[in-house]
Short mmCIF file of C-alpha atoms in Angstrom, two decimals:
data_model
loop_
_atom_site.label_atom_id
_atom_site.label_comp_id
_atom_site.label_asym_id
_atom_site.label_seq_id
_atom_site.Cartn_x
_atom_site.Cartn_y
_atom_site.Cartn_z
CA MET A 139 -82.52 -3.63 132.98
CA ILE A 140 -80.89 -2.77 129.65
CA LYS A 141 -78.37 0.08 129.76
CA ILE A 142 -78.11 2.19 126.61
CA LEU A 143 -75.56 4.90 125.82
CA ASN A 144 -76.89 7.33 123.20
CA ILE A 145 -74.19 9.28 121.35
CA LEU A 146 -74.91 12.41 119.33
CA CYS A 147 -72.18 12.44 116.67
CA GLU A 148 -70.79 15.25 114.57
CA GLY A 149 -70.26 13.13 111.47
CA GLN A 150 -70.09 9.70 109.90
CA THR A 151 -66.55 9.10 111.19
CA GLU A 152 -67.66 9.42 114.80
CA GLN A 153 -70.81 7.42 114.13
CA LEU A 154 -68.85 4.50 112.67
CA PHE A 155 -66.45 4.63 115.62
CA ALA A 156 -69.43 4.52 117.99
CA SER A 157 -71.01 1.50 116.30
CA ALA A 158 -67.95 -0.52 115.26
CA VAL A 159 -65.44 0.30 118.02
CA LEU A 160 -67.08 1.73 121.13
CA ASN A 161 -70.18 -0.48 121.06
CA PRO A 162 -68.25 -3.80 121.27
CA TYR A 163 -66.09 -2.33 124.02
CA MET A 164 -69.03 -1.15 126.13
CA ARG A 165 -70.98 -4.37 125.55
CA GLN A 166 -68.35 -6.16 127.62
CA TYR A 167 -69.77 -4.20 130.54
CA GLY A 168 -73.43 -4.66 129.65
CA VAL A 169 -73.94 -1.32 127.89
CA ILE A 170 -75.38 -0.97 124.38
CA VAL A 171 -74.19 2.00 122.31
CA LYS A 172 -76.53 3.74 119.88
CA SER A 173 -75.38 6.62 117.69
CA PHE A 174 -77.16 9.52 116.03
CA LEU A 175 -76.01 12.27 113.65
CA VAL A 176 -76.75 15.91 114.37
CA ALA A 177 -79.26 17.48 111.99
CA THR A 178 -77.97 20.26 109.74
CA SER A 179 -81.34 20.81 108.05
CA LYS A 180 -84.69 19.12 107.70
CA ASN A 181 -83.31 16.49 105.32
CA ASN A 182 -79.58 16.45 106.08
CA ARG A 183 -77.46 15.21 108.96
CA GLY A 184 -73.84 15.57 109.95
CA GLY A 185 -71.84 18.67 110.89
CA VAL A 186 -72.21 20.97 113.88
CA ILE A 187 -73.49 24.34 112.68
CA SER A 188 -74.57 25.98 115.92
CA TYR A 189 -74.97 25.31 119.61
CA GLN A 190 -78.72 25.80 119.43
CA GLN A 191 -78.91 23.10 116.78
CA VAL A 192 -77.06 20.73 119.13
CA VAL A 193 -79.33 21.59 122.07
CA LYS A 194 -82.40 20.92 119.95
CA ASP A 195 -81.11 17.52 118.84
CA LEU A 196 -80.08 16.57 122.38
CA ARG A 197 -83.47 17.52 123.80
CA LEU A 198 -85.21 15.46 121.13
CA LEU A 199 -82.92 12.52 121.84
CA MET A 200 -83.44 12.73 125.59
CA GLY A 201 -87.18 13.02 125.14
CA LYS A 202 -87.45 10.04 122.82
CA TYR A 203 -85.05 7.72 124.64
CA ARG A 204 -85.57 7.98 128.37
CA TYR A 205 -85.50 5.88 131.51
CA ASN A 206 -88.32 3.36 131.71
CA SER A 207 -89.05 0.04 133.42
CA ALA A 208 -86.95 -1.87 130.87
CA GLU A 209 -84.23 0.59 129.81
CA GLN A 210 -81.82 2.99 131.46
CA HIS A 211 -80.53 5.67 129.09
CA PHE A 212 -77.35 7.76 129.13
CA TYR A 213 -76.18 10.43 126.72
CA THR A 214 -72.93 11.83 125.37
CA THR A 215 -71.51 13.64 122.34
CA MET A 216 -68.60 13.32 119.93
CA PHE A 217 -67.79 16.78 118.56
CA ASP A 218 -64.47 18.24 117.41
CA LEU A 219 -62.96 21.24 119.14
CA TYR A 220 -61.56 22.07 115.70
CA ALA A 221 -64.14 24.34 113.98
CA LEU A 222 -66.54 24.12 116.94
CA PRO A 223 -69.15 26.91 116.63
CA ASN A 224 -68.22 29.89 118.80
CA ASP A 225 -71.69 30.09 120.37
CA PHE A 226 -70.96 27.04 122.54
CA PRO A 227 -70.98 27.97 126.23
CA GLY A 228 -67.47 28.62 127.49
CA PHE A 229 -66.02 28.89 123.98
CA ASN A 230 -64.90 32.50 124.34
CA ASN A 231 -63.14 31.89 127.67
CA PHE A 232 -59.94 30.79 125.98
CA ASN A 233 -57.23 29.14 128.03
CA PRO A 234 -53.78 28.35 126.57
CA ASP A 235 -53.91 25.05 128.42
CA HIS A 236 -55.86 23.00 125.87
CA TYR A 237 -57.04 20.49 128.45
CA GLN A 238 -58.37 23.19 130.73
CA TYR A 239 -59.99 25.00 127.83
CA VAL A 240 -61.89 21.99 126.49
CA SER A 241 -62.89 20.96 130.03
CA ASN A 242 -64.31 24.43 130.65
CA ILE A 243 -66.43 24.15 127.50
CA GLU A 244 -67.63 20.66 128.44
CA ASN A 245 -68.50 21.76 131.99
CA ALA A 246 -70.45 24.76 130.71
CA PHE A 247 -72.17 22.52 128.15
CA ALA A 248 -73.15 20.00 130.84
CA ALA A 249 -74.43 22.74 133.16
CA ASP A 250 -76.60 24.17 130.39
CA ILE A 251 -78.14 20.80 129.45
CA ASN A 252 -78.57 19.99 133.16
CA ASN A 253 -79.16 16.25 132.91
CA PRO A 254 -77.32 13.94 135.34
CA SER A 255 -77.25 11.21 132.69
CA PHE A 256 -75.35 13.42 130.22
CA VAL A 257 -71.56 13.47 129.81
CA PRO A 258 -70.42 15.78 126.97
CA TYR A 259 -67.26 15.01 125.03
CA ILE A 260 -65.45 17.45 122.76
CA GLU A 261 -62.45 15.93 121.03
CA LEU A 262 -58.99 17.47 121.33
CA HIS A 263 -58.72 18.63 118.63
CA GLU A 264 -60.61 16.31 116.31
CA PHE A 265 -61.30 12.63 115.77
CA GLU A 266 -58.16 12.16 113.66
CA THR A 267 -56.14 12.71 116.83
CA LEU A 268 -56.89 9.04 117.53
CA VAL A 269 -55.81 8.05 114.02
CA LEU A 270 -52.42 9.71 114.53
CA CYS A 271 -51.78 7.14 117.25
CA ASN A 272 -51.91 4.34 114.71
CA LEU A 273 -50.79 5.62 111.32
CA GLU A 274 -49.42 2.16 110.68
CA SER A 275 -53.01 1.03 110.10
CA LEU A 276 -53.34 3.39 107.12
CA LYS A 277 -50.51 1.77 105.17
CA MET A 278 -52.67 -1.17 104.13
CA SER A 279 -55.25 1.16 102.58
CA TYR A 280 -52.74 3.68 101.23
CA PRO A 281 -49.54 1.67 100.52
CA ASP A 282 -47.98 4.22 98.16
CA SER A 283 -47.99 6.78 100.99
CA ALA A 284 -46.18 4.59 103.53
CA LYS A 285 -43.02 6.71 103.57
CA ASP A 286 -44.97 9.93 103.95
CA LEU A 287 -47.02 8.42 106.77
CA ASP A 288 -43.79 7.43 108.52
CA LYS A 289 -42.54 11.01 108.18
CA LEU A 290 -45.81 12.32 109.58
CA ASP A 291 -45.58 9.95 112.53
CA LYS A 292 -42.09 11.16 113.40
CA SER A 293 -42.91 14.84 112.88
CA TRP A 294 -46.00 15.12 115.05
CA ARG A 295 -44.42 13.06 117.85
CA LYS A 296 -41.36 15.31 117.91
CA GLU A 297 -43.42 18.50 117.70
CA CYS A 298 -45.93 17.53 120.41
CA ASN A 299 -43.79 15.35 122.67
CA ASN A 300 -45.72 12.19 121.72
CA ASN A 301 -49.05 13.71 122.79
CA PRO A 302 -51.51 13.58 119.85
CA GLU A 303 -54.07 15.68 121.72
CA LEU A 304 -51.67 18.62 121.48
CA VAL A 305 -51.56 18.53 117.68
CA ASN A 306 -53.09 21.92 117.00
CA ASN A 307 -56.32 22.96 115.36
CA LYS A 308 -55.18 25.33 112.63
CA TYR A 309 -56.42 24.54 109.14
CA ASP A 310 -53.15 23.31 107.64
CA THR A 311 -51.86 21.59 110.77
CA SER A 312 -54.94 19.93 112.24
CA PRO A 313 -54.67 16.13 112.51
CA SER A 314 -56.96 15.45 109.55
CA HIS A 315 -55.16 17.88 107.23
CA ARG A 316 -51.78 16.45 108.20
CA ILE A 317 -53.03 13.00 107.20
CA ILE A 318 -54.56 14.28 103.95
CA ASN A 319 -51.31 16.07 103.10
CA ALA A 320 -49.34 12.89 103.78
CA LEU A 321 -51.53 10.96 101.37
CA GLY A 322 -51.11 13.68 98.75
CA LYS A 323 -52.90 13.41 95.43
CA LYS A 324 -52.46 9.65 95.21
CA TYR A 325 -55.49 8.89 97.35
CA HIS A 326 -58.82 10.19 98.53
CA TYR A 327 -58.85 9.88 102.32
CA ASN A 328 -61.77 7.75 103.50
CA LYS A 329 -62.20 9.29 106.96
CA PRO A 330 -64.87 6.95 108.42
CA GLU A 331 -63.26 3.68 107.30
CA SER A 332 -59.72 4.81 108.16
CA GLY A 333 -60.90 6.02 111.55
CA LYS A 334 -62.46 2.64 112.27
CA ASN A 335 -59.39 0.71 111.12
CA ALA A 336 -57.05 2.85 113.23
CA THR A 337 -59.05 2.53 116.44
CA ILE A 338 -60.73 -0.86 116.43
CA ASN A 339 -59.73 -3.03 119.42
CA ARG A 340 -57.51 -0.19 120.67
CA ILE A 341 -59.64 1.72 123.17
CA ASP A 342 -57.51 0.72 126.15
CA VAL A 343 -54.35 1.78 124.28
CA LEU A 344 -55.94 5.08 123.24
CA LYS A 345 -56.95 5.78 126.82
CA GLU A 346 -53.27 5.74 127.73
CA GLU A 347 -52.10 7.80 124.76
CA CYS A 348 -54.91 10.37 124.77
CA ARG A 349 -55.65 11.67 128.26
CA HIS A 350 -58.82 13.58 127.45
CA PHE A 351 -60.23 10.65 125.47
CA GLY A 352 -59.34 8.34 128.36
CA ASP A 353 -61.06 10.58 130.89
CA TRP A 354 -64.21 10.49 128.75
CA ILE A 355 -64.25 6.69 128.59
CA GLU A 356 -63.74 6.47 132.36
CA ARG A 357 -66.53 8.97 133.02
CA LEU A 358 -68.87 6.96 130.79
CA MET A 359 -67.96 3.77 132.60
CA THR A 360 -68.60 5.38 135.98
CA LEU A 361 -71.93 6.83 134.84
CA CYS A 362 -73.21 3.64 133.25
CA MET A 363 -72.03 1.37 136.07
CA GLU A 364 -73.67 3.34 138.91
#
């Protein structure tokens, strides 16, 4: 039986990660990864606007791709905690412990969807957290910003005790804005391509450096291997 992991993605960066990075990794274990963008309107996709929009897309996905005699389907998400709509279940129950807070949201999300084949994932605090772990990879695409990228690498590690998932989610200091500021006006930051280059063939390393990300990968492995 073919095992398929269906990922509902917030944007093109997550979708490219799912297809170019996570899919080869999961294929080692006999699992095919398919990715889908959330719908923002009838003709547009990408960007989480509301929880109800997400629920609608998930229900459609689960209805279209379901367990049959040839395929076993599983489901997950890749959404940022940064700028997550405040109508998500558990969102207003803030906890200063970021790990506990995001876990509470994910648990409430899972309980609301109520599907044993669903494992939600909300990124602490956004996808670029993973890119911070490998800023060296950006130097080939943005060589004139190498010194600024080195400064960024030292600053966030000192500020957050080498834990990229603790880099906060304020507008000016979120992971993506720190990277954009480091590049300055010299470059336009290509988020999808840079995200792929920074994470490809590095899932096992990222699991060690990013605890919440690592827990998600392990939960997916457990779910798909049962």
